[in-house]
Coordinates of C-alpha atoms in Angstrom, one line a residue:
M1 CA 0.0 0.0 0.0
H2 CA 3.0 2.3 0.7
G3 CA 4.2 1.9 -2.9
R4 CA 0.8 2.7 -4.3
A5 CA 0.4 5.8 -2.1
A6 CA 3.9 7.0 -3.1
T7 CA 3.1 6.6 -6.8
T8 CA -0.2 8.5 -6.4
G9 CA 1.6 11.3 -4.5
L10 CA 4.3 11.5 -7.2
I11 CA 1.7 11.7 -9.9
V12 CA -0.2 14.5 -8.1
A13 CA 3.0 16.4 -7.5
L14 CA 3.9 16.1 -11.2
L15 CA 0.5 17.4 -12.2
V16 CA 0.7 20.3 -9.7
A17 CA 4.2 21.2 -11.1
A18 CA 3.0 21.0 -14.7
L19 CA 0.0 23.2 -13.8
A20 CA 2.2 25.7 -12.0
L21 CA 4.5 25.9 -15.1
L22 CA 1.5 26.4 -17.4
L23 CA -0.1 29.0 -15.2
G24 CA 3.2 30.6 -14.4
G25 CA 3.8 31.2 -18.1
C26 CA 0.5 33.1 -18.2
G27 CA 1.5 35.3 -15.4
L28 CA -1.0 34.0 -12.9
F29 CA 1.5 32.8 -10.4
G30 CA 3.9 35.7 -10.5
G31 CA 5.6 34.6 -13.7
D32 CA 6.3 37.6 -15.8
E33 CA 7.5 37.8 -19.3
T34 CA 10.7 39.8 -18.8
V35 CA 13.8 38.7 -20.5
Q36 CA 16.9 38.4 -18.3
T37 CA 20.1 39.7 -19.7
Q38 CA 23.6 39.6 -18.4
D39 CA 25.1 42.7 -16.8
P40 CA 27.8 44.2 -19.2
A41 CA 30.0 45.0 -16.1
T42 CA 30.3 41.3 -15.2
T43 CA 30.8 40.0 -18.8
G44 CA 33.2 42.7 -20.0
E45 CA 31.1 43.5 -23.1
T46 CA 30.0 47.0 -24.0
L47 CA 26.6 47.7 -25.4
A48 CA 26.1 50.0 -28.3
P49 CA 23.5 52.8 -27.9
V50 CA 20.3 52.4 -29.9
T51 CA 20.2 54.9 -32.7
D52 CA 17.2 54.2 -34.9
D53 CA 16.3 57.0 -37.3
L54 CA 12.8 58.2 -36.5
T55 CA 10.9 60.0 -39.1
G56 CA 7.5 61.7 -38.9
D57 CA 5.6 63.0 -36.0
T58 CA 6.5 61.2 -32.8
A59 CA 3.9 63.1 -30.6
A60 CA 1.3 60.9 -29.1
A61 CA -2.0 61.2 -30.9
A62 CA -5.1 61.5 -28.7
L63 CA -7.3 58.6 -29.4
D64 CA -10.4 60.7 -29.0
E65 CA -9.4 62.8 -32.0
L66 CA -9.2 59.8 -34.2
S67 CA -12.3 58.0 -33.0
T68 CA -15.7 58.5 -34.5
F69 CA -17.4 56.6 -31.7
Q70 CA -19.8 58.5 -29.6
S71 CA -21.1 57.0 -26.4
K72 CA -24.9 57.1 -26.0
D73 CA -27.0 57.4 -22.9
P74 CA -29.7 54.7 -23.2
F75 CA -32.1 56.9 -21.2
R76 CA -31.8 60.0 -23.4
Q77 CA -33.6 60.3 -26.8
Q78 CA -30.9 60.3 -29.4
A79 CA -32.8 61.5 -32.5
L80 CA -35.7 63.8 -32.3
P81 CA -38.6 63.2 -34.7
P82 CA -39.0 66.0 -37.3
T83 CA -41.4 68.7 -36.5
T84 CA -43.6 70.2 -39.2
A85 CA -45.1 73.7 -39.3
T86 CA -47.4 74.9 -42.1
T87 CA -47.1 78.5 -43.1
G88 CA -49.6 80.5 -45.1
T89 CA -53.2 79.8 -45.6
G90 CA -55.2 77.4 -47.8
T91 CA -53.5 75.2 -50.3
T92 CA -50.7 77.7 -51.1
G93 CA -48.9 77.3 -47.7
A94 CA -45.4 75.8 -47.6
T95 CA -44.5 73.1 -45.2
T96 CA -41.3 73.5 -43.1
S97 CA -39.7 70.5 -41.5
T98 CA -37.0 70.7 -38.8
T99 CA -35.1 67.6 -37.9
G100 CA -33.5 66.9 -34.5
N101 CA -30.0 68.0 -35.7
G102 CA -31.4 71.4 -36.7
A103 CA -31.6 70.9 -40.5
T104 CA -34.6 72.7 -42.0
T105 CA -36.3 71.9 -45.3
T106 CA -39.2 73.7 -46.9
T107 CA -41.5 72.1 -49.5
Q108 CA -44.3 73.5 -51.6
P109 CA -47.5 71.5 -51.7
S110 CA -48.3 69.7 -54.9
G111 CA -52.0 70.7 -54.8
I112 CA -53.0 67.0 -54.6
K113 CA -54.2 65.7 -51.2
T114 CA -54.5 61.9 -51.1
A115 CA -55.9 60.2 -48.1
L116 CA -56.0 56.5 -47.7
H117 CA -59.2 56.6 -45.7
S118 CA -61.9 59.1 -44.8
L119 CA -64.7 59.3 -42.2
K120 CA -67.2 62.1 -42.6
V121 CA -70.4 62.9 -40.6
L122 CA -73.2 63.8 -43.1
S123 CA -76.1 64.4 -40.7
I124 CA -77.5 63.8 -37.2
D125 CA -81.3 63.3 -36.9
V126 CA -83.8 62.2 -34.2
I127 CA -86.0 59.3 -35.4
N128 CA -88.8 58.3 -33.0
G129 CA -87.0 60.1 -30.2
V130 CA -83.7 58.3 -30.8
P131 CA -80.7 60.2 -32.2
T132 CA -79.2 58.7 -35.3
V133 CA -76.2 59.5 -37.5
T134 CA -75.6 59.2 -41.2
F135 CA -71.9 59.0 -42.0
E136 CA -69.6 58.1 -44.9
V137 CA -66.5 55.9 -44.8
D138 CA -64.4 55.8 -48.0
D139 CA -67.2 56.9 -50.3
T140 CA -69.7 54.4 -48.7
V141 CA -72.7 55.9 -46.8
Y142 CA -74.1 54.3 -43.7
E143 CA -77.5 55.8 -42.9
D144 CA -79.4 56.2 -39.6
K145 CA -77.0 54.4 -37.2
K146 CA -77.9 54.5 -33.5
V147 CA -75.6 54.4 -30.4
G148 CA -74.0 51.0 -30.1
A149 CA -74.2 50.3 -33.9
V150 CA -71.0 48.6 -35.2
V151 CA -70.3 48.9 -38.9
S152 CA -67.7 46.9 -40.8
T153 CA -66.1 49.2 -43.3
S154 CA -63.2 49.1 -45.8
W155 CA -61.2 50.9 -43.0
G156 CA -62.2 48.4 -40.3
Q157 CA -64.9 48.3 -37.7
I158 CA -66.4 51.6 -36.5
E159 CA -68.7 51.8 -33.5
V160 CA -71.1 54.7 -32.7
I161 CA -70.3 55.5 -29.1
S162 CA -72.5 58.6 -28.5
I163 CA -74.6 61.0 -30.5
D164 CA -75.4 64.5 -29.3
A165 CA -78.3 65.7 -31.4
E166 CA -78.4 69.1 -29.8
D167 CA -74.7 69.9 -30.4
Q168 CA -74.6 67.9 -33.6
V169 CA -71.6 65.9 -32.5
V170 CA -70.8 62.1 -32.8
V171 CA -68.2 60.0 -31.0
F172 CA -66.9 57.0 -33.0
L173 CA -64.7 54.2 -31.8
H174 CA -62.3 53.1 -34.6
G175 CA -59.9 50.4 -33.4
S176 CA -58.6 51.7 -30.1
E177 CA -59.1 55.4 -31.0
L178 CA -62.0 57.7 -30.3
R179 CA -62.9 60.2 -33.0
T180 CA -65.3 63.1 -32.2
L181 CA -66.8 64.7 -35.3
G182 CA -69.4 67.3 -35.9
V183 CA -71.8 67.4 -38.8
G184 CA -69.8 68.2 -42.0
Q185 CA -66.4 67.4 -40.4
E186 CA -64.2 64.8 -42.0
F187 CA -61.3 62.8 -40.6
L188 CA -58.6 61.8 -43.2
K189 CA -55.9 59.2 -42.7

C-alpha cells in the first residue's frame, strides 16, 4: 500500500508542477515575461547605444481625436422626430420640417391631397325620439345608425359611441381610438 500511495503522491506532485508551469507562463503565479540579460559590467562586453532613425511626428495622438465613436446614454432620446409647421393659408402654404439636428427643409404643396381613408359625418337626426347619425367611410354611406351600432367598413370596424343631437356631435370608436366629429367634419388618414 505504501508503494501505491507514493506513486499516487508522485503523480499528483507532477500534475501540480505542470499546472504551475503552465499558469506561471500566463503570469497568474507571478511569472512575468521579462527577458533576463547579463550585466555588461560582469561580462566585460560593451553595449552600443540604440540609434534608430525616427521619421515623422512622434507626438502621441489623442485617441479621441481619431475615433468617430460617440457613447450614447440609453435613457436619453438620441434622434428627435422631425417637426412640421405649415405657413400661409389654404393650399398655397409651404411646409417647413426641422429635424433633430437642426436641419430645416421647406417644401411647396403639390395641390393633390391623397388620403387612404376618410370618415365624414353627413347628418344627425332624431327618429322616434332616438338620435341617429348618417356618415360616410371611404365613399360608402351608412344611414341612420344608433348608439351602439357597429359597422364593418373598408377601413375596419367603426362603432357609434355617442350622439349629441343638440350639439350635432358624434363620437366614434375606430380600433382603439375615439374620434369626435361634428356634422360636416371629416377625418382623413
